[in-house]
Coordinates of C-alpha atoms in Angstrom, one line a residue:
Chain A
X1 CA -25.6 -18.6 6.7
X2 CA -23.0 -19.1 9.7
X3 CA -21.1 -21.2 7.4
X4 CA -20.4 -18.6 4.5
X5 CA -19.5 -16.1 7.3
X6 CA -17.1 -18.5 8.5
X7 CA -15.8 -19.2 5.5
X8 CA -15.4 -15.4 4.5
X9 CA -13.8 -14.7 7.7
X10 CA -11.3 -17.2 7.2
X11 CA -10.3 -16.1 3.6
X12 CA -10.0 -12.7 4.8
X13 CA -7.8 -13.6 7.7
X14 CA -5.5 -15.7 5.4
X15 CA -5.1 -13.2 2.8
X16 CA -4.5 -10.5 5.4
X17 CA -1.6 -12.5 7.0
X18 CA -0.3 -13.5 3.7
X19 CA -0.2 -9.8 2.8
X20 CA 1.4 -8.8 6.0
X21 CA 4.1 -11.6 6.0
X22 CA 4.8 -12.5 2.4
X23 CA 7.2 -9.6 1.8
X24 CA 9.0 -10.2 5.1
X25 CA 9.5 -14.0 4.4
X26 CA 10.8 -13.1 0.8
X27 CA 13.2 -10.7 2.3
X28 CA 14.5 -13.4 4.6
X29 CA 14.7 -15.9 1.9
X30 CA 16.9 -13.6 -0.4
X31 CA 19.3 -12.9 2.3
X32 CA 20.5 -16.5 1.8
X33 CA 21.1 -16.0 -2.1
X34 CA 24.4 -16.7 -3.3
X35 CA 24.0 -14.1 -6.2
X36 CA 24.3 -10.5 -5.9
X37 CA 20.7 -9.9 -7.5
X38 CA 18.0 -10.0 -4.6
X39 CA 15.3 -11.4 -7.0
X40 CA 17.0 -14.2 -8.8
X41 CA 17.6 -17.4 -6.8
X42 CA 21.1 -18.7 -7.4
X43 CA 21.7 -21.3 -4.5
X44 CA 22.0 -21.1 -0.8
X45 CA 24.8 -19.2 0.7
X46 CA 25.6 -17.4 4.0
X47 CA 28.3 -15.1 2.5
X48 CA 26.2 -12.0 2.9
X49 CA 26.2 -12.5 6.4
X50 CA 29.9 -12.9 6.5
X51 CA 30.2 -9.6 4.5
X52 CA 27.8 -7.9 6.9
X53 CA 29.8 -9.0 10.1
X54 CA 33.3 -7.6 8.3
X55 CA 31.6 -4.3 7.7
X56 CA 33.2 -2.0 10.2
X57 CA 30.8 0.9 9.6
X58 CA 27.5 -1.2 9.6
X59 CA 28.7 -2.8 13.0
X60 CA 29.5 0.7 14.5
X61 CA 26.2 2.1 13.4
X62 CA 24.4 -1.1 15.0
X63 CA 26.3 -0.2 18.4
X64 CA 25.2 3.4 18.5
X65 CA 21.7 2.2 17.6
X66 CA 21.4 -0.4 20.3
X67 CA 22.9 2.1 22.8
X68 CA 20.4 4.9 21.7
X69 CA 17.4 2.5 21.9
X70 CA 18.5 1.3 25.3
X71 CA 18.7 4.6 27.2
X72 CA 15.8 6.2 25.3
X73 CA 13.5 3.4 25.9
X74 CA 14.4 3.2 29.7
X75 CA 14.1 7.0 30.1
X76 CA 10.7 7.1 27.9
X77 CA 9.2 4.3 30.0
X78 CA 9.7 6.3 33.1
X79 CA 8.5 9.6 31.8
X80 CA 5.6 7.7 29.8
X81 CA 4.4 6.0 32.8
X82 CA 4.3 9.0 34.8
X83 CA 2.5 10.8 32.1
X84 CA 0.0 8.0 32.2
X85 CA -0.4 8.2 35.9
X86 CA -0.9 11.8 35.7
X87 CA -3.6 11.5 33.1
X88 CA -5.7 9.0 34.6
X89 CA -5.2 10.1 38.5
X90 CA -5.3 13.8 38.3
X91 CA -8.3 14.9 36.1
X92 CA -8.0 18.5 37.1
X93 CA -5.1 20.8 37.1
X94 CA -4.3 23.7 35.1
X95 CA -3.0 23.0 31.7
X96 CA -4.4 19.6 31.4
X97 CA -5.9 19.8 28.0
X98 CA -2.5 21.2 26.9
X99 CA -1.0 18.2 28.6
X100 CA -3.1 15.6 26.9
X101 CA -2.6 17.2 23.5
X102 CA 1.0 17.1 23.8
X103 CA 0.7 13.4 24.9
X104 CA -1.3 12.2 22.0
X105 CA -0.1 14.7 19.2
X106 CA 3.5 13.4 18.8
X107 CA 1.9 9.9 18.0
X108 CA 0.4 11.2 14.6
X109 CA 3.0 13.9 13.8
X110 CA 4.6 13.4 10.6
X111 CA 8.2 12.6 11.7
X112 CA 9.7 15.1 9.1
X113 CA 8.0 17.9 11.4
X114 CA 9.2 16.5 14.7
X115 CA 12.6 16.0 13.4
X116 CA 12.9 19.4 11.9
X117 CA 11.5 21.2 15.0
X118 CA 14.0 19.3 17.4
X119 CA 17.0 19.9 15.4
X120 CA 16.1 23.8 15.2
X121 CA 15.7 23.7 18.9
X122 CA 19.1 22.0 19.2
X123 CA 20.8 24.8 17.2
X124 CA 19.0 27.5 18.6
X125 CA 20.4 26.7 21.9
X126 CA 23.7 25.6 20.6
X127 CA 23.8 22.1 21.6
X128 CA 26.3 20.0 20.0
X129 CA 24.6 17.3 17.8
X130 CA 25.3 13.6 18.0
X131 CA 24.3 10.7 20.2
X132 CA 22.6 12.7 23.1
X133 CA 20.3 14.5 20.8
X134 CA 19.1 11.3 18.8
X135 CA 18.5 10.0 22.4
X136 CA 16.5 13.1 23.7
X137 CA 14.5 12.8 20.2
X138 CA 13.6 9.5 20.6
X139 CA 12.8 9.6 24.3
X140 CA 10.2 12.4 23.5
X141 CA 8.2 10.5 20.9
X142 CA 8.2 7.2 22.4
X143 CA 7.3 8.3 25.9
X144 CA 4.1 9.3 24.3
X145 CA 3.4 5.6 23.1
X146 CA 4.5 4.4 26.5
X147 CA 2.0 6.7 27.9
X148 CA -0.9 5.5 25.7
X149 CA -0.1 1.7 26.4
X150 CA 0.3 2.2 30.3
X151 CA -2.8 4.6 30.5
X152 CA -5.2 1.9 29.0
X153 CA -4.0 -0.6 31.7
X154 CA -4.3 2.0 34.5
X155 CA -7.9 2.5 33.4
X156 CA -8.9 -0.9 34.1
X157 CA -6.9 -0.9 37.5
X158 CA -8.9 -1.4 40.6
X159 CA -8.3 1.7 42.4
X160 CA -9.6 0.1 45.8
X161 CA -6.3 -2.2 45.9
X162 CA -4.2 1.2 46.2
X163 CA -6.7 2.4 48.7
X164 CA -6.3 -0.2 50.8
X165 CA -2.7 -0.1 51.2
X166 CA -3.0 3.7 51.9
X167 CA -5.7 3.0 54.6
X168 CA -3.0 0.5 56.1
X169 CA -0.4 3.3 56.3
X170 CA 1.3 3.2 53.2
X171 CA 3.2 6.2 51.8
X172 CA 1.7 7.2 48.3
X173 CA 5.2 6.4 46.9
X174 CA 5.3 2.8 48.7
X175 CA 1.7 2.0 47.5
X176 CA 2.5 2.9 43.8
X177 CA 5.6 0.7 43.9
X178 CA 4.3 -2.3 46.0
X179 CA 0.7 -2.1 44.8
X180 CA 0.0 -0.5 41.3
X181 CA 3.4 -1.1 39.8
X182 CA 3.2 -5.0 39.9
X183 CA -0.3 -5.0 38.4
X184 CA 0.5 -2.7 35.5
X185 CA 4.1 -4.0 34.9
X186 CA 3.0 -6.2 31.8
X187 CA 1.8 -2.9 30.2
X188 CA 5.0 -1.1 31.5
X189 CA 7.2 -3.8 29.9
X190 CA 5.2 -3.6 26.6
X191 CA 5.8 0.0 26.6
X192 CA 9.5 -0.3 27.1
X193 CA 9.6 -2.7 24.1
X194 CA 7.6 -0.4 21.7
X195 CA 9.9 2.2 22.8
X196 CA 12.9 0.2 22.1
X197 CA 11.6 -0.7 18.7
X198 CA 10.2 2.6 17.8
X199 CA 14.1 3.8 18.4
X200 CA 15.6 0.9 16.7
X201 CA 13.5 1.8 13.6
X202 CA 13.6 5.4 13.3
X203 CA 15.4 7.0 10.3
X204 CA 13.7 10.3 9.8
X205 CA 13.9 11.9 13.3
X206 CA 17.5 10.4 13.8
X207 CA 18.5 11.8 10.4
X208 CA 17.4 15.3 11.4
X209 CA 18.7 15.3 14.9
X210 CA 22.1 13.6 14.5
X211 CA 25.4 14.9 14.1
X212 CA 28.6 14.1 12.4
X213 CA 29.9 11.6 14.6
X214 CA 26.7 9.4 15.3
X215 CA 25.1 7.3 12.3
X216 CA 22.4 4.8 13.4
X217 CA 21.8 1.6 11.6
X218 CA 18.6 2.8 9.6
X219 CA 20.6 6.1 8.4
X220 CA 23.3 3.2 7.3
X221 CA 20.6 1.0 5.6
X222 CA 18.8 4.0 4.2
X223 CA 22.0 5.2 2.4
X224 CA 22.9 2.0 1.0
X225 CA 19.5 1.1 0.0
X226 CA 19.7 4.5 -2.0
X227 CA 23.0 3.2 -3.7
X228 CA 21.1 0.0 -4.6
X229 CA 19.6 -3.1 -3.2
X230 CA 22.0 -5.9 -2.2
X231 CA 21.6 -9.3 -0.3
X232 CA 23.8 -7.6 2.7
X233 CA 21.0 -5.3 3.4
X234 CA 18.6 -8.4 3.5
X235 CA 21.1 -10.1 5.9
X236 CA 21.2 -7.2 8.3
X237 CA 17.1 -6.9 8.1
X238 CA 17.2 -10.6 8.7
X239 CA 19.3 -10.4 11.8
X240 CA 17.1 -7.6 13.1
X241 CA 13.7 -9.6 12.2
X242 CA 15.1 -12.5 14.1
X243 CA 16.2 -10.5 17.2
X244 CA 12.7 -8.7 17.2
X245 CA 10.9 -12.0 17.0
X246 CA 12.8 -13.8 19.5
X247 CA 12.5 -10.9 21.7
X248 CA 8.5 -10.8 21.5
X249 CA 8.2 -14.4 21.9
X250 CA 10.1 -14.6 25.1
X251 CA 8.5 -11.7 26.3
X252 CA 5.0 -13.3 25.9
X253 CA 6.2 -16.7 27.3
X254 CA 7.7 -14.9 30.3
X255 CA 4.4 -13.0 30.7
X256 CA 2.5 -16.4 30.7
X257 CA 4.6 -17.8 33.3
X258 CA 4.4 -14.9 35.5
X259 CA 0.4 -15.2 35.0
X260 CA 0.5 -19.0 35.6
X261 CA 2.6 -18.4 38.7
X262 CA 0.2 -15.5 40.1
X263 CA -2.7 -18.0 39.3
X264 CA -1.2 -20.9 41.2
X265 CA -0.7 -19.0 44.3
Chain B
X1 CA -15.1 9.1 39.9
X2 CA -13.4 8.9 43.5
X3 CA -11.6 12.0 44.6
X4 CA -7.9 11.9 44.7
X5 CA -6.5 11.4 48.2
X6 CA -3.6 13.4 47.8
X7 CA -4.4 17.1 48.8
X8 CA -4.4 19.4 45.8
X9 CA -1.2 21.3 46.4
X10 CA 0.8 18.6 47.7
X11 CA 4.6 18.9 46.4
X12 CA 4.5 15.0 45.4
X13 CA 1.8 16.0 43.1
X14 CA 3.1 18.7 41.6
X15 CA 6.3 16.9 40.9
X16 CA 4.6 14.0 39.2
X17 CA 3.0 16.5 37.0
X18 CA 5.7 18.8 36.3
X19 CA 8.2 16.0 35.2
X20 CA 6.4 15.0 31.9
X21 CA 4.8 18.1 31.5
X22 CA 8.0 20.0 31.2
X23 CA 9.9 17.4 29.3
X24 CA 6.9 17.7 26.5
X25 CA 6.7 21.2 27.0
X26 CA 10.5 22.0 26.3
X27 CA 11.0 19.2 23.5
X28 CA 7.7 19.2 21.9
X29 CA 5.9 22.5 21.9
X30 CA 8.9 25.0 22.1
X31 CA 10.4 23.5 19.0
X32 CA 7.3 24.6 17.2
X33 CA 7.6 28.2 17.9
X34 CA 11.4 28.0 16.9
X35 CA 10.4 26.7 13.6
X36 CA 7.5 29.3 13.2
X37 CA 9.9 32.1 14.1
X38 CA 12.7 30.6 11.5
X39 CA 10.3 30.4 9.1
X40 CA 9.6 34.2 9.0
X41 CA 13.6 34.8 8.7
X42 CA 15.7 35.4 5.7
X43 CA 18.1 32.5 4.2
X44 CA 21.8 33.2 4.8
X45 CA 25.0 31.7 3.9
X46 CA 26.0 31.0 7.6
X47 CA 25.8 28.4 10.0
X48 CA 23.1 28.1 11.1
X49 CA 21.6 29.3 7.7
X50 CA 19.3 32.0 8.4
X51 CA 19.3 35.3 9.7
X52 CA 18.9 35.5 13.4
X53 CA 15.7 37.4 14.6
X54 CA 15.7 37.8 18.4
X55 CA 18.9 38.2 20.1
X56 CA 17.8 37.9 23.7
X57 CA 21.1 40.0 24.8
X58 CA 20.7 42.8 22.4
X59 CA 17.8 45.1 24.2
X60 CA 14.8 46.6 23.3
X61 CA 15.6 48.9 20.3
X62 CA 17.3 45.8 18.3
X63 CA 14.1 43.9 19.4
X64 CA 12.0 46.2 17.5
X65 CA 14.4 46.5 14.7
X66 CA 14.0 42.6 14.4
X67 CA 10.6 42.6 14.6
X68 CA 10.5 44.8 11.3
X69 CA 12.8 42.4 9.6
X70 CA 10.1 39.5 9.8
X71 CA 8.9 38.7 6.5
X72 CA 6.2 36.5 5.0
X73 CA 8.8 36.0 2.1
X74 CA 8.9 32.2 2.5
X75 CA 5.3 31.7 2.8
X76 CA 4.6 33.8 -0.7
X77 CA 7.5 31.8 -2.0
X78 CA 5.6 28.6 -1.3
X79 CA 2.2 29.9 -2.7
X80 CA 4.2 31.3 -5.7
X81 CA 5.7 28.1 -6.7
X82 CA 3.1 25.5 -8.1
X83 CA 5.6 22.9 -7.0
X84 CA 4.7 23.3 -3.4
X85 CA 1.1 23.6 -3.9
X86 CA 1.1 20.4 -5.9
X87 CA 3.0 18.6 -3.3
X88 CA 0.7 19.6 -0.7
X89 CA -2.4 18.6 -3.0
X90 CA -1.0 15.1 -3.9
X91 CA 0.0 14.4 -0.5
X92 CA -3.4 14.8 0.7
X93 CA -5.0 12.9 -2.1
X94 CA -2.6 9.8 -1.7
X95 CA -3.0 9.7 1.9
X96 CA -6.7 10.0 1.3
X97 CA -6.6 7.1 -1.1
X98 CA -4.3 5.1 1.0
X99 CA -6.5 5.3 4.2
X100 CA -9.5 4.1 2.1
X101 CA -7.6 1.1 0.8
X102 CA -6.1 0.4 4.1
X103 CA -9.7 0.4 5.7
X104 CA -10.8 -1.9 3.0
X105 CA -8.2 -4.4 3.5
X106 CA -8.1 -3.9 7.2
X107 CA -11.8 -4.2 7.9
X108 CA -12.2 -7.7 7.0
X109 CA -9.3 -8.8 8.7
X110 CA -10.1 -7.2 12.0
X111 CA -13.8 -8.6 11.4
X112 CA -12.5 -12.1 10.9
X113 CA -10.3 -11.6 14.1
X114 CA -13.0 -10.4 16.4
X115 CA -15.5 -13.3 15.0
X116 CA -12.6 -16.1 15.5
X117 CA -12.7 -18.6 18.6
X118 CA -11.8 -16.7 21.5
X119 CA -8.9 -19.1 22.3
X120 CA -7.1 -18.3 19.2
X121 CA -7.7 -14.4 19.1
X122 CA -4.6 -13.7 21.4
X123 CA -2.4 -15.5 18.8
X124 CA -4.1 -13.5 15.8
X125 CA -3.6 -10.2 17.7
X126 CA 0.1 -11.1 18.3
X127 CA 0.3 -11.9 14.4
X128 CA -0.8 -8.7 13.6
X129 CA 1.3 -6.8 16.1
X130 CA 4.5 -8.7 15.2
X131 CA 5.2 -7.0 12.0
X132 CA 4.7 -3.7 13.3
X133 CA 7.6 -4.3 15.7
X134 CA 9.9 -5.3 12.7
X135 CA 11.5 -2.2 11.2
X136 CA 9.4 0.3 9.2
X137 CA 12.2 1.0 7.1
X138 CA 12.9 -2.9 6.4
X139 CA 9.1 -3.5 5.3
X140 CA 9.1 -0.8 2.9
X141 CA 12.5 -2.0 1.5
X142 CA 11.1 -5.4 1.3
X143 CA 8.8 -4.1 -1.6
X144 CA 11.7 -2.8 -3.9
X145 CA 12.4 -6.3 -4.6
X146 CA 8.8 -7.1 -5.1
X147 CA 7.6 -4.3 -7.2
X148 CA 10.4 -3.7 -9.6
X149 CA 10.5 -4.5 -13.4
X150 CA 12.2 -7.7 -12.8
X151 CA 10.9 -8.2 -9.4
X152 CA 9.0 -11.0 -7.8
X153 CA 5.6 -9.9 -8.8
X154 CA 6.4 -9.5 -12.4
X155 CA 8.2 -12.6 -12.7
X156 CA 5.1 -14.4 -11.1
X157 CA 2.5 -12.8 -13.2
X158 CA 4.7 -13.6 -16.3
X159 CA 5.0 -17.1 -15.0
X160 CA 1.3 -17.2 -14.9
X161 CA 0.7 -15.8 -18.3
X162 CA -1.4 -13.2 -16.9
X163 CA 0.7 -10.3 -18.4
X164 CA 3.1 -10.5 -21.3
X165 CA 5.6 -7.8 -20.4
X166 CA 6.4 -6.4 -16.9
X167 CA 3.9 -4.1 -15.2
X168 CA 5.8 -0.5 -14.3
X169 CA 4.7 -0.4 -10.7
X170 CA 7.8 0.6 -8.9
X171 CA 8.5 4.4 -8.8
X172 CA 4.8 5.5 -9.5
X173 CA 2.1 6.6 -7.3
X174 CA 0.5 3.0 -7.3
X175 CA 3.9 1.8 -5.3
X176 CA 3.3 4.5 -2.7
X177 CA -0.1 3.5 -2.0
X178 CA 0.8 0.0 -1.5
X179 CA 3.6 0.7 0.6
X180 CA 1.5 3.1 2.7
X181 CA -1.5 0.4 2.9
X182 CA 1.0 -2.3 3.9
X183 CA 3.0 -0.5 6.4
X184 CA -0.1 1.2 8.1
X185 CA -2.2 -1.8 8.2
X186 CA -1.7 -2.7 12.0
X187 CA -2.5 0.8 12.6
X188 CA -5.9 0.5 11.1
X189 CA -6.7 -3.4 12.2
X190 CA -6.0 -2.6 15.9
X191 CA -8.5 0.1 16.7
X192 CA -11.3 -1.8 14.4
X193 CA -10.4 -5.0 16.3
X194 CA -10.9 -3.2 19.4
X195 CA -14.3 -2.0 18.8
X196 CA -15.4 -4.9 16.8
X197 CA -14.4 -7.3 19.5
X198 CA -16.5 -5.5 22.2
X199 CA -19.7 -5.5 20.1
X200 CA -23.0 -7.2 20.9
X201 CA -23.5 -9.5 18.0
X202 CA -26.8 -10.8 19.3
X203 CA -27.8 -7.4 17.5
X204 CA -26.9 -8.6 14.2
X205 CA -28.9 -11.9 14.7
X206 CA -31.9 -10.1 15.8
X207 CA -31.7 -8.1 12.6
X208 CA -31.4 -11.1 10.7
X209 CA -34.2 -12.9 12.4
X210 CA -36.3 -10.0 11.4
X211 CA -35.6 -10.3 8.0
X212 CA -32.7 -8.3 7.0
X213 CA -30.1 -9.7 4.7
X214 CA -26.6 -10.2 6.3
X215 CA -25.2 -7.4 4.0
X216 CA -28.1 -5.2 5.2
X217 CA -27.4 -6.0 8.8
X218 CA -23.8 -5.3 8.5
X219 CA -24.6 -2.1 6.5
X220 CA -27.2 -0.9 9.4
X221 CA -25.8 -2.4 12.5
X222 CA -22.0 -3.5 12.7
X223 CA -20.7 -0.6 10.4
X224 CA -22.4 2.0 12.7
X225 CA -21.6 0.4 16.0
X226 CA -17.6 0.1 14.8
X227 CA -17.4 3.7 13.6
X228 CA -15.3 4.8 16.5
X229 CA -12.7 2.1 15.4
X230 CA -13.1 3.2 11.9
X231 CA -12.2 6.9 12.8
X232 CA -9.5 6.1 15.1
X233 CA -7.8 3.8 12.5
X234 CA -8.3 6.3 9.7
X235 CA -6.7 9.1 11.6
X236 CA -3.8 7.0 12.7
X237 CA -3.4 6.2 8.9
X238 CA -4.1 9.4 7.5
X239 CA -2.3 11.9 9.3
X240 CA 1.2 10.6 9.2
X241 CA 0.9 9.3 5.7
X242 CA 0.3 13.0 4.6
X243 CA 3.9 13.8 5.8
X244 CA 5.2 10.4 4.9
X245 CA 8.8 10.6 3.7
X246 CA 10.5 6.9 3.6
X247 CA 7.7 5.4 1.5
X248 CA 7.5 8.3 -1.4
X249 CA 11.3 8.5 -1.4
X250 CA 12.0 4.5 -1.6
X251 CA 9.0 3.4 -3.4
X252 CA 7.7 6.6 -5.3
X253 CA 11.0 7.5 -7.5
X254 CA 11.9 11.1 -8.2
X255 CA 8.8 12.1 -10.2
X256 CA 6.3 11.5 -7.6
X257 CA 5.5 14.5 -5.3
X258 CA 4.8 14.4 -1.5
X259 CA 5.4 17.2 0.8
X260 CA 7.4 15.3 3.2
X261 CA 10.0 14.4 0.5
X262 CA 10.1 18.1 -0.7
X263 CA 10.7 19.2 3.0
X264 CA 13.5 16.8 3.3
X265 CA 15.0 17.8 -0.1
X266 CA 14.6 21.7 0.8
X267 CA 16.7 20.9 4.3
X268 CA 19.1 18.4 3.3
X269 CA 19.8 19.2 -0.4
X270 CA 19.0 22.8 -0.6
X271 CA 20.0 23.8 2.9
X272 CA 17.2 26.3 2.9
X273 CA 16.1 26.0 6.7
X274 CA 13.7 29.0 6.3
X275 CA 11.8 27.4 3.7
X276 CA 11.9 24.1 5.1
X277 CA 10.5 25.5 8.2
X278 CA 7.6 27.4 6.4
X279 CA 6.7 24.0 4.3
X280 CA 6.5 22.3 8.0
X281 CA 4.4 25.1 9.5
X282 CA 1.9 25.0 6.3
X283 CA 1.8 21.2 6.8
X284 CA 0.9 21.7 10.7
X285 CA -1.8 24.1 9.6
X286 CA -3.2 21.4 7.0
X287 CA -3.1 18.8 9.7
X288 CA -4.4 20.7 12.8
X289 CA -7.9 20.0 12.4
X290 CA -7.7 16.0 11.7
X291 CA -5.0 16.1 14.8
X292 CA -7.2 18.0 17.0
X293 CA -10.4 15.6 15.9
X294 CA -8.0 12.6 16.6
X295 CA -6.9 14.0 20.3
X296 CA -10.9 14.5 21.1
X297 CA -11.9 11.2 19.9
X298 CA -8.8 9.6 22.0
X299 CA -9.8 11.7 25.1
X300 CA -13.3 10.7 24.9
X301 CA -12.7 7.2 24.5
X302 CA -10.6 7.2 27.5
X303 CA -13.1 9.1 29.6
X304 CA -15.7 6.4 28.6
X305 CA -13.4 3.6 29.7
X306 CA -13.3 5.3 33.0

């Protein structure tokens, strides 16, 4: 019986991962296509990468996106970690229910609603739309993802370590930075990376909250996709996928080394 | 639960709570009231394109006057035009069908991962998360090349001789469902895996020893025990899928109706801010029950983790 279950598990894993990865692999392959068509193979070529690099608008959008993602991920990590600490440590204060609601709701909230409501806020207070408003919008929804990631790490954290530091005379702030933070750091880093990619990725909320001056890469990709599918977009996508893959692998290697060093001590 | 060391009213504690609290209050909660307010106003050819309702500096009499001008016209308009009602209904239907398919695809994968040798589980987990890190837009875009009439799927099926003329999949509801299942699969697999991994499989073995068939044991033990994961995963797929914009826009073509797309068009093409606000408020009302349910389930799972 175990044999058939084992085979069943294998088959479902292989099919599941094929489903997840095949579209991405095909996209990458056709970015090297000589032809303008993305579905008929006509020989290997890197011309679409050259075209991409000489596309001024695309490069500017990439630069805007990178800056928004860096700033918003960093601020969101700080705010999200604070929110996680508040949710796990302070079990009773006035408005806690509202607070936990505001942390979990943005995770499932349809993007069109979040985008529209933030835009209307910025218009209501007459705040000029552009780089700053996209960044604020991204901080708002990605901090909630960070909070959830960090919270699950904090829940399994042994409080007695922190208590010991406090008993030995550390201030709460010092105890947090010297004891708690190093332990939850992998989750904080994972939260930062999640916030960073969520920001890189976002089309809908950025479209609502951006102004005339600021176009992000997803907005650029979206408007060219609407005009028609070209291998140039495949090339842009391949570069983004490559960057993310390298980033994730490096992060996991660094993490492994850290753990090995910690274990060796 | 140990008592917090810090005294109740300490400034540090207040500050810690206030910072994320205020941020979410100002940028998440307050905007909803503004959306609600604008949904009750009239469209105007101006910038911003709606008649202002509350002028903060205009005194009480004009406030009362403004209250009288509030109207439910936009909501009546939504009810009156079958386009909107149909868009809500078909969004709910497409999201529900997609959620069921995501569960059917995701469950075997999560189960396979949970029963895999402990050593390779982290690698499998990483492999589920990795596509999630790559852009949503890119992953949806990838399906255009696969699903279109002269696309790779049709080429492949024609080559195999399964079909003799291309199937029309792109720009249909089927394409939207494929897109949702594909894009949201990690959201389903991760919570399922979390519950299935923690499960005690000795229970299944005991049931089988007592004469249960594997299928009956799955039905009576594994499935009920994994219900928290099933619920969390389904909510994570269903709720955002109802308001999805990118997938119906890129894969569904112009004829398929989903409310996220309607809202987008109302806003960006028709520039009718009051009506798009009303669309958003109704969508929120439709989703408030599942969202509240999701939050309760989340909060309870966290409390159990303590």
